[in-house]
Amino acid sequence: AQSVAQPEDQVNVAEGNPLTVKCTYSVSGNPYLFWYVQYPNRGLQFLLKYITGDNLVKGSYGFEAEFNKSQTSFHLKKPSALVSDSALYFCAVRAWGRGGGNKLTFGTGTQLKVEL
Amino acid sequence: SAVISQKPSRDICQRGTSLTIQCQVDSQVTMMFWYRQQPGQSLTLIATANQGSEATYESGFVIDKFPISRPNLTFSTLTVSNMSPEDSSIYLCSVEVGYGVAIEAFFGQGTRLTVV
């Protein structure tokens, strides 16, 4: 079975500082990894995905994520945080291949709070 | 891409009653998905709804509690039946667009349900 772990319930960052939201995964097939953001009273919005290729993936709103196969991680990063980045972030994995399927499995979410 | 409209956006219901949530997509899709997002927890897939057939429920979810309709390729409803306070959650409708590794998930804005 596939799983996703987001070890931090909340991350606090000062505006202008770099931010990292951590995600690790476990799958038996090839992993396809996603980050979604949820603003208050809104549905999930797609940020970025890793399918194959470069380990550093760039997405919306200046976010990027680094795929690390050896550490089974897909941490979300941004060089300079904005107050408007404050939201709930979900990491998700979709596995393909033997033992996998095409179901999306989500982490528990990390609340990002960016303060002035 | 896909634009999803969910109604209602929120509701407060008495225990023992039922609530039907509607999901409308701006394009025809084969499968529609219903998720539950409980406070502080991950998104959990309730069921997958295909047009013209019965929905497929995930472990822990049953049709009597969460009946689903899928009358056409752009619309689905989820009913939360005989509600209890434990059913208080955000319910999200989702569709997936594309094929194979290019498949992407899109979400409605969610229905915030409070059962009192």
PDB file of C-alpha atoms in Angstrom:
ATOM      1  CA  ALA A   1       0.000   0.000   0.000  1.00  0.00           C
ATOM      2  CA  GLN A   2       1.153   3.518  -0.684  1.00  0.00           C
ATOM      3  CA  SER A   3       1.387   6.225   1.950  1.00  0.00           C
ATOM      4  CA  VAL A   4       2.468   9.814   2.400  1.00  0.00           C
ATOM      5  CA  ALA A   5       3.815  11.436   5.539  1.00  0.00           C
ATOM      6  CA  GLN A   6       3.904  15.127   6.301  1.00  0.00           C
ATOM      7  CA  PRO A   7       5.717  15.240   9.637  1.00  0.00           C
ATOM      8  CA  GLU A   8       4.882  18.845  10.483  1.00  0.00           C
ATOM      9  CA  ASP A   9       1.343  19.914  11.302  1.00  0.00           C
ATOM     10  CA  GLN A  10       2.369  23.554  11.072  1.00  0.00           C
ATOM     11  CA  VAL A  11       5.283  25.539   9.700  1.00  0.00           C
ATOM     12  CA  ASN A  12       5.851  29.169  10.672  1.00  0.00           C
ATOM     13  CA  VAL A  13       8.034  31.400   8.518  1.00  0.00           C
ATOM     14  CA  ALA A  14       8.770  35.112   8.402  1.00  0.00           C
ATOM     15  CA  GLU A  15       7.927  36.857   5.162  1.00  0.00           C
ATOM     16  CA  GLY A  16      10.933  37.008   2.864  1.00  0.00           C
ATOM     17  CA  ASN A  17      12.553  33.943   4.368  1.00  0.00           C
ATOM     18  CA  PRO A  18      12.816  30.629   2.537  1.00  0.00           C
ATOM     19  CA  LEU A  19      10.270  27.975   3.388  1.00  0.00           C
ATOM     20  CA  THR A  20      10.276  24.200   3.289  1.00  0.00           C
ATOM     21  CA  VAL A  21       7.299  21.905   3.775  1.00  0.00           C
ATOM     22  CA  LYS A  22       8.369  18.302   4.188  1.00  0.00           C
ATOM     23  CA  CYS A  23       6.901  15.210   2.565  1.00  0.00           C
ATOM     24  CA  THR A  24       8.036  11.597   2.460  1.00  0.00           C
ATOM     25  CA  TYR A  25       6.335   8.772   0.631  1.00  0.00           C
ATOM     26  CA  SER A  26       6.166   5.029   0.425  1.00  0.00           C
ATOM     27  CA  VAL A  27       5.101   3.175  -2.717  1.00  0.00           C
ATOM     28  CA  SER A  28       5.845  -0.146  -4.329  1.00  0.00           C
ATOM     29  CA  GLY A  29       5.762   1.111  -7.911  1.00  0.00           C
ATOM     30  CA  ASN A  30       7.074   4.227  -9.626  1.00  0.00           C
ATOM     31  CA  PRO A  31       5.910   7.264  -7.661  1.00  0.00           C
ATOM     32  CA  TYR A  32       4.153  10.227  -9.167  1.00  0.00           C
ATOM     33  CA  LEU A  33       4.137  13.037  -6.644  1.00  0.00           C
ATOM     34  CA  PHE A  34       1.988  16.102  -6.265  1.00  0.00           C
ATOM     35  CA  TRP A  35       1.589  19.167  -4.115  1.00  0.00           C
ATOM     36  CA  TYR A  36      -1.777  20.824  -3.620  1.00  0.00           C
ATOM     37  CA  VAL A  37      -2.677  23.979  -1.699  1.00  0.00           C
ATOM     38  CA  GLN A  38      -5.946  24.723   0.045  1.00  0.00           C
ATOM     39  CA  TYR A  39      -6.865  28.273   0.934  1.00  0.00           C
ATOM     40  CA  PRO A  40      -9.659  28.876   3.484  1.00  0.00           C
ATOM     41  CA  ASN A  41     -13.089  27.931   2.134  1.00  0.00           C
ATOM     42  CA  ARG A  42     -11.571  26.828  -1.159  1.00  0.00           C
ATOM     43  CA  GLY A  43     -10.972  23.476  -2.786  1.00  0.00           C
ATOM     44  CA  LEU A  44      -7.547  22.011  -3.421  1.00  0.00           C
ATOM     45  CA  GLN A  45      -5.499  23.719  -6.088  1.00  0.00           C
ATOM     46  CA  PHE A  46      -2.727  21.980  -7.969  1.00  0.00           C
ATOM     47  CA  LEU A  47       0.764  23.425  -7.371  1.00  0.00           C
ATOM     48  CA  LEU A  48       3.192  21.074  -9.064  1.00  0.00           C
ATOM     49  CA  LYS A  49       3.974  17.478  -9.853  1.00  0.00           C
ATOM     50  CA  TYR A  50       6.883  15.124 -10.390  1.00  0.00           C
ATOM     51  CA  ILE A  51       6.462  12.420 -13.000  1.00  0.00           C
ATOM     52  CA  THR A  52       9.942  11.832 -14.361  1.00  0.00           C
ATOM     53  CA  GLY A  53      12.996  13.793 -15.407  1.00  0.00           C
ATOM     54  CA  ASP A  54      14.652  16.567 -13.432  1.00  0.00           C
ATOM     55  CA  ASN A  55      14.481  16.092  -9.708  1.00  0.00           C
ATOM     56  CA  LEU A  56      13.749  19.780  -9.182  1.00  0.00           C
ATOM     57  CA  VAL A  57      10.242  20.625 -10.271  1.00  0.00           C
ATOM     58  CA  LYS A  58       8.963  24.167 -10.609  1.00  0.00           C
ATOM     59  CA  GLY A  59       5.315  25.003 -10.119  1.00  0.00           C
ATOM     60  CA  SER A  60       2.826  27.768  -9.537  1.00  0.00           C
ATOM     61  CA  TYR A  61       3.348  30.905  -7.418  1.00  0.00           C
ATOM     62  CA  GLY A  62       7.136  30.466  -7.274  1.00  0.00           C
ATOM     63  CA  PHE A  63       7.013  27.099  -5.523  1.00  0.00           C
ATOM     64  CA  GLU A  64       9.347  24.252  -6.343  1.00  0.00           C
ATOM     65  CA  ALA A  65       9.864  20.755  -5.031  1.00  0.00           C
ATOM     66  CA  GLU A  66      12.810  18.419  -4.991  1.00  0.00           C
ATOM     67  CA  PHE A  67      12.365  14.715  -5.614  1.00  0.00           C
ATOM     68  CA  ASN A  68      14.893  12.584  -3.732  1.00  0.00           C
ATOM     69  CA  LYS A  69      14.546   8.906  -4.555  1.00  0.00           C
ATOM     70  CA  SER A  70      17.073   7.660  -2.013  1.00  0.00           C
ATOM     71  CA  GLN A  71      15.362   9.510   0.809  1.00  0.00           C
ATOM     72  CA  THR A  72      11.866   8.946  -0.640  1.00  0.00           C
ATOM     73  CA  SER A  73      11.143  12.618  -0.139  1.00  0.00           C
ATOM     74  CA  PHE A  74       9.434  15.368  -2.096  1.00  0.00           C
ATOM     75  CA  HIS A  75       9.848  18.541  -0.057  1.00  0.00           C
ATOM     76  CA  LEU A  76       8.098  21.728  -1.150  1.00  0.00           C
ATOM     77  CA  LYS A  77      10.211  24.873  -1.184  1.00  0.00           C
ATOM     78  CA  LYS A  78      10.033  28.559  -1.933  1.00  0.00           C
ATOM     79  CA  PRO A  79      13.020  30.929  -1.795  1.00  0.00           C
ATOM     80  CA  SER A  80      11.080  33.867  -0.363  1.00  0.00           C
ATOM     81  CA  ALA A  81       7.785  33.384   1.451  1.00  0.00           C
ATOM     82  CA  LEU A  82       4.828  35.747   1.189  1.00  0.00           C
ATOM     83  CA  VAL A  83       2.044  36.318   3.699  1.00  0.00           C
ATOM     84  CA  SER A  84      -0.361  35.274   0.935  1.00  0.00           C
ATOM     85  CA  ASP A  85       1.286  31.818   0.888  1.00  0.00           C
ATOM     86  CA  SER A  86      -0.364  31.064   4.223  1.00  0.00           C
ATOM     87  CA  ALA A  87      -2.555  28.038   3.557  1.00  0.00           C
ATOM     88  CA  LEU A  88      -2.869  24.299   4.046  1.00  0.00           C
ATOM     89  CA  TYR A  89      -0.526  22.240   1.867  1.00  0.00           C
ATOM     90  CA  PHE A  90      -1.059  18.623   0.918  1.00  0.00           C
ATOM     91  CA  CYS A  91       1.438  16.208  -0.567  1.00  0.00           C
ATOM     92  CA  ALA A  92       0.021  13.308  -2.571  1.00  0.00           C
ATOM     93  CA  VAL A  93       1.342  10.263  -4.371  1.00  0.00           C
ATOM     94  CA  ARG A  94      -0.037   8.186  -7.184  1.00  0.00           C
ATOM     95  CA  ALA A  95       1.716   4.895  -7.809  1.00  0.00           C
ATOM     96  CA  TRP A  96       1.871   2.998 -11.056  1.00  0.00           C
ATOM     97  CA  GLY A  97       3.159  -0.470 -11.653  1.00  0.00           C
ATOM     98  CA  ARG A  98       3.210  -3.697  -9.726  1.00  0.00           C
ATOM     99  CA  GLY A  99       1.586  -3.364  -6.359  1.00  0.00           C
ATOM    100  CA  GLY A 100       0.373   0.114  -7.151  1.00  0.00           C
ATOM    101  CA  GLY A 101      -2.727   1.492  -8.693  1.00  0.00           C
ATOM    102  CA  ASN A 102      -3.828   4.871  -9.849  1.00  0.00           C
ATOM    103  CA  LYS A 103      -5.387   6.109  -6.636  1.00  0.00           C
ATOM    104  CA  LEU A 104      -4.238   9.394  -5.149  1.00  0.00           C
ATOM    105  CA  THR A 105      -3.084   9.081  -1.552  1.00  0.00           C
ATOM    106  CA  PHE A 106      -2.756  12.283   0.464  1.00  0.00           C
ATOM    107  CA  GLY A 107      -0.699  13.280   3.442  1.00  0.00           C
ATOM    108  CA  THR A 108      -2.327  14.819   6.495  1.00  0.00           C
ATOM    109  CA  GLY A 109      -1.511  18.338   5.415  1.00  0.00           C
ATOM    110  CA  THR A 110       0.799  21.054   6.745  1.00  0.00           C
ATOM    111  CA  GLN A 111      -0.526  24.452   7.766  1.00  0.00           C
ATOM    112  CA  LEU A 112       1.878  27.128   6.559  1.00  0.00           C
ATOM    113  CA  LYS A 113       1.783  30.447   8.372  1.00  0.00           C
ATOM    114  CA  VAL A 114       3.831  33.316   6.980  1.00  0.00           C
ATOM    115  CA  GLU A 115       4.107  36.320   9.244  1.00  0.00           C
ATOM    116  CA  LEU A 116       5.332  39.857   8.698  1.00  0.00           C
TER     117      LEU A 116
ATOM    118  CA  SER B   1      -8.498  21.360 -16.980  1.00  0.00           C
ATOM    119  CA  ALA B   2     -11.880  21.175 -15.278  1.00  0.00           C
ATOM    120  CA  VAL B   3     -13.956  23.607 -13.262  1.00  0.00           C
ATOM    121  CA  ILE B   4     -16.046  22.049 -10.538  1.00  0.00           C
ATOM    122  CA  SER B   5     -18.949  23.645  -8.707  1.00  0.00           C
ATOM    123  CA  GLN B   6     -20.160  22.182  -5.446  1.00  0.00           C
ATOM    124  CA  LYS B   7     -23.343  23.039  -3.585  1.00  0.00           C
ATOM    125  CA  PRO B   8     -23.914  23.822  -0.801  1.00  0.00           C
ATOM    126  CA  SER B   9     -20.627  25.356   0.278  1.00  0.00           C
ATOM    127  CA  ARG B  10     -21.556  24.803   3.903  1.00  0.00           C
ATOM    128  CA  ASP B  11     -24.428  23.608   6.034  1.00  0.00           C
ATOM    129  CA  ILE B  12     -25.342  22.990   9.633  1.00  0.00           C
ATOM    130  CA  CYS B  13     -27.607  19.970  10.036  1.00  0.00           C
ATOM    131  CA  GLN B  14     -29.437  18.215  12.819  1.00  0.00           C
ATOM    132  CA  ARG B  15     -28.357  14.712  13.724  1.00  0.00           C
ATOM    133  CA  GLY B  16     -30.484  12.017  12.151  1.00  0.00           C
ATOM    134  CA  THR B  17     -31.164  14.020   8.997  1.00  0.00           C
ATOM    135  CA  SER B  18     -29.599  13.685   5.545  1.00  0.00           C
ATOM    136  CA  LEU B  19     -27.798  16.144   3.297  1.00  0.00           C
ATOM    137  CA  THR B  20     -27.279  15.860  -0.438  1.00  0.00           C
ATOM    138  CA  ILE B  21     -24.223  17.540  -1.938  1.00  0.00           C
ATOM    139  CA  GLN B  22     -24.185  18.368  -5.629  1.00  0.00           C
ATOM    140  CA  CYS B  23     -21.172  18.433  -7.908  1.00  0.00           C
ATOM    141  CA  GLN B  24     -21.255  19.921 -11.408  1.00  0.00           C
ATOM    142  CA  VAL B  25     -18.314  19.767 -13.824  1.00  0.00           C
ATOM    143  CA  ASP B  26     -17.857  21.985 -16.849  1.00  0.00           C
ATOM    144  CA  SER B  27     -16.827  19.080 -19.085  1.00  0.00           C
ATOM    145  CA  GLN B  28     -17.722  15.430 -19.513  1.00  0.00           C
ATOM    146  CA  VAL B  29     -15.676  13.098 -17.355  1.00  0.00           C
ATOM    147  CA  THR B  30     -15.737   9.360 -16.949  1.00  0.00           C
ATOM    148  CA  MET B  31     -15.140   9.153 -13.228  1.00  0.00           C
ATOM    149  CA  MET B  32     -15.968  11.478 -10.387  1.00  0.00           C
ATOM    150  CA  PHE B  33     -14.584  11.065  -6.900  1.00  0.00           C
ATOM    151  CA  TRP B  34     -15.879  11.979  -3.464  1.00  0.00           C
ATOM    152  CA  TYR B  35     -13.463  12.663  -0.615  1.00  0.00           C
ATOM    153  CA  ARG B  36     -13.891  13.424   3.061  1.00  0.00           C
ATOM    154  CA  GLN B  37     -11.522  15.800   4.840  1.00  0.00           C
ATOM    155  CA  GLN B  38     -11.886  15.527   8.585  1.00  0.00           C
ATOM    156  CA  PRO B  39     -10.348  18.202  10.825  1.00  0.00           C
ATOM    157  CA  GLY B  40      -6.613  17.679  11.137  1.00  0.00           C
ATOM    158  CA  GLN B  41      -6.678  14.626   8.917  1.00  0.00           C
ATOM    159  CA  SER B  42      -5.884  13.723   5.366  1.00  0.00           C
ATOM    160  CA  LEU B  43      -8.303  13.535   2.487  1.00  0.00           C
ATOM    161  CA  THR B  44      -9.928  10.142   2.429  1.00  0.00           C
ATOM    162  CA  LEU B  45     -11.523   8.737  -0.693  1.00  0.00           C
ATOM    163  CA  ILE B  46     -15.131   7.743  -0.046  1.00  0.00           C
ATOM    164  CA  ALA B  47     -16.091   6.395  -3.436  1.00  0.00           C
ATOM    165  CA  THR B  48     -15.635   6.586  -7.185  1.00  0.00           C
ATOM    166  CA  ALA B  49     -18.701   7.301  -9.287  1.00  0.00           C
ATOM    167  CA  ASN B  50     -18.954   6.123 -12.877  1.00  0.00           C
ATOM    168  CA  GLN B  51     -21.827   7.152 -15.078  1.00  0.00           C
ATOM    169  CA  GLY B  52     -24.222   4.298 -15.697  1.00  0.00           C
ATOM    170  CA  SER B  53     -23.005   2.024 -12.949  1.00  0.00           C
ATOM    171  CA  GLU B  54     -23.013   1.797  -9.183  1.00  0.00           C
ATOM    172  CA  ALA B  55     -20.361   3.685  -7.319  1.00  0.00           C
ATOM    173  CA  THR B  56     -17.329   1.854  -5.987  1.00  0.00           C
ATOM    174  CA  TYR B  57     -16.850   2.427  -2.259  1.00  0.00           C
ATOM    175  CA  GLU B  58     -13.591   2.383  -0.352  1.00  0.00           C
ATOM    176  CA  SER B  59     -13.063   0.341   2.763  1.00  0.00           C
ATOM    177  CA  GLY B  60     -15.010   1.789   5.666  1.00  0.00           C
ATOM    178  CA  PHE B  61     -17.656   3.481   3.540  1.00  0.00           C
ATOM    179  CA  VAL B  62     -21.000   1.932   2.587  1.00  0.00           C
ATOM    180  CA  ILE B  63     -23.718   2.812   0.147  1.00  0.00           C
ATOM    181  CA  ASP B  64     -26.443   3.002   2.788  1.00  0.00           C
ATOM    182  CA  LYS B  65     -24.564   5.773   4.569  1.00  0.00           C
ATOM    183  CA  PHE B  66     -23.207   7.588   1.516  1.00  0.00           C
ATOM    184  CA  PRO B  67     -25.483   6.945  -1.468  1.00  0.00           C
ATOM    185  CA  ILE B  68     -24.157   8.430  -4.691  1.00  0.00           C
ATOM    186  CA  SER B  69     -25.899   9.257  -7.932  1.00  0.00           C
ATOM    187  CA  ARG B  70     -24.242   9.805 -11.306  1.00  0.00           C
ATOM    188  CA  PRO B  71     -26.997  10.519 -13.798  1.00  0.00           C
ATOM    189  CA  ASN B  72     -24.751  11.917 -16.534  1.00  0.00           C
ATOM    190  CA  LEU B  73     -21.141  12.686 -17.407  1.00  0.00           C
ATOM    191  CA  THR B  74     -21.073  16.141 -15.801  1.00  0.00           C
ATOM    192  CA  PHE B  75     -23.000  15.710 -12.544  1.00  0.00           C
ATOM    193  CA  SER B  76     -22.960  13.695  -9.341  1.00  0.00           C
ATOM    194  CA  THR B  77     -24.486  13.847  -5.886  1.00  0.00           C
ATOM    195  CA  LEU B  78     -23.328  12.486  -2.555  1.00  0.00           C
ATOM    196  CA  THR B  79     -25.822  12.057   0.254  1.00  0.00           C
ATOM    197  CA  VAL B  80     -24.709  11.848   3.856  1.00  0.00           C
ATOM    198  CA  SER B  81     -27.491   9.867   5.526  1.00  0.00           C
ATOM    199  CA  ASN B  82     -28.656   9.664   9.121  1.00  0.00           C
ATOM    200  CA  MET B  83     -25.992  12.132  10.155  1.00  0.00           C
ATOM    201  CA  SER B  84     -24.176  12.172  13.463  1.00  0.00           C
ATOM    202  CA  PRO B  85     -21.635  14.697  14.783  1.00  0.00           C
ATOM    203  CA  GLU B  86     -18.870  12.351  13.601  1.00  0.00           C
ATOM    204  CA  ASP B  87     -19.904  13.141  10.030  1.00  0.00           C
ATOM    205  CA  SER B  88     -18.843  16.764  10.485  1.00  0.00           C
ATOM    206  CA  SER B  89     -16.226  17.211   7.785  1.00  0.00           C
ATOM    207  CA  ILE B  90     -15.444  18.880   4.528  1.00  0.00           C
ATOM    208  CA  TYR B  91     -16.672  16.839   1.589  1.00  0.00           C
ATOM    209  CA  LEU B  92     -14.872  17.327  -1.702  1.00  0.00           C
ATOM    210  CA  CYS B  93     -15.808  16.374  -5.219  1.00  0.00           C
ATOM    211  CA  SER B  94     -12.984  15.648  -7.639  1.00  0.00           C
ATOM    212  CA  VAL B  95     -12.458  14.684 -11.254  1.00  0.00           C
ATOM    213  CA  GLU B  96      -9.406  13.471 -13.100  1.00  0.00           C
ATOM    214  CA  VAL B  97      -8.507  14.613 -16.570  1.00  0.00           C
ATOM    215  CA  GLY B  98      -5.998  13.092 -18.921  1.00  0.00           C
ATOM    216  CA  TYR B  99      -4.487   9.673 -19.367  1.00  0.00           C
ATOM    217  CA  GLY B 100      -1.639   7.689 -17.904  1.00  0.00           C
ATOM    218  CA  VAL B 101       1.113   9.751 -16.354  1.00  0.00           C
ATOM    219  CA  ALA B 102      -0.482  12.976 -17.575  1.00  0.00           C
ATOM    220  CA  ILE B 103      -3.589  12.482 -15.487  1.00  0.00           C
ATOM    221  CA  GLU B 104      -4.420  15.414 -13.200  1.00  0.00           C
ATOM    222  CA  ALA B 105      -6.939  15.793 -10.417  1.00  0.00           C
ATOM    223  CA  PHE B 106      -9.190  18.817  -9.972  1.00  0.00           C
ATOM    224  CA  PHE B 107     -11.285  19.580  -6.919  1.00  0.00           C
ATOM    225  CA  GLY B 108     -14.405  21.472  -6.042  1.00  0.00           C
ATOM    226  CA  GLN B 109     -14.349  24.072  -3.299  1.00  0.00           C
ATOM    227  CA  GLY B 110     -15.789  21.625  -0.827  1.00  0.00           C
ATOM    228  CA  THR B 111     -18.862  21.424   1.360  1.00  0.00           C
ATOM    229  CA  ARG B 112     -18.269  22.153   5.026  1.00  0.00           C
ATOM    230  CA  LEU B 113     -20.764  20.098   7.000  1.00  0.00           C
ATOM    231  CA  THR B 114     -21.420  20.573  10.699  1.00  0.00           C
ATOM    232  CA  VAL B 115     -23.775  18.144  12.419  1.00  0.00           C
ATOM    233  CA  VAL B 116     -25.260  19.272  15.707  1.00  0.00           C
TER     234      VAL B 116
END
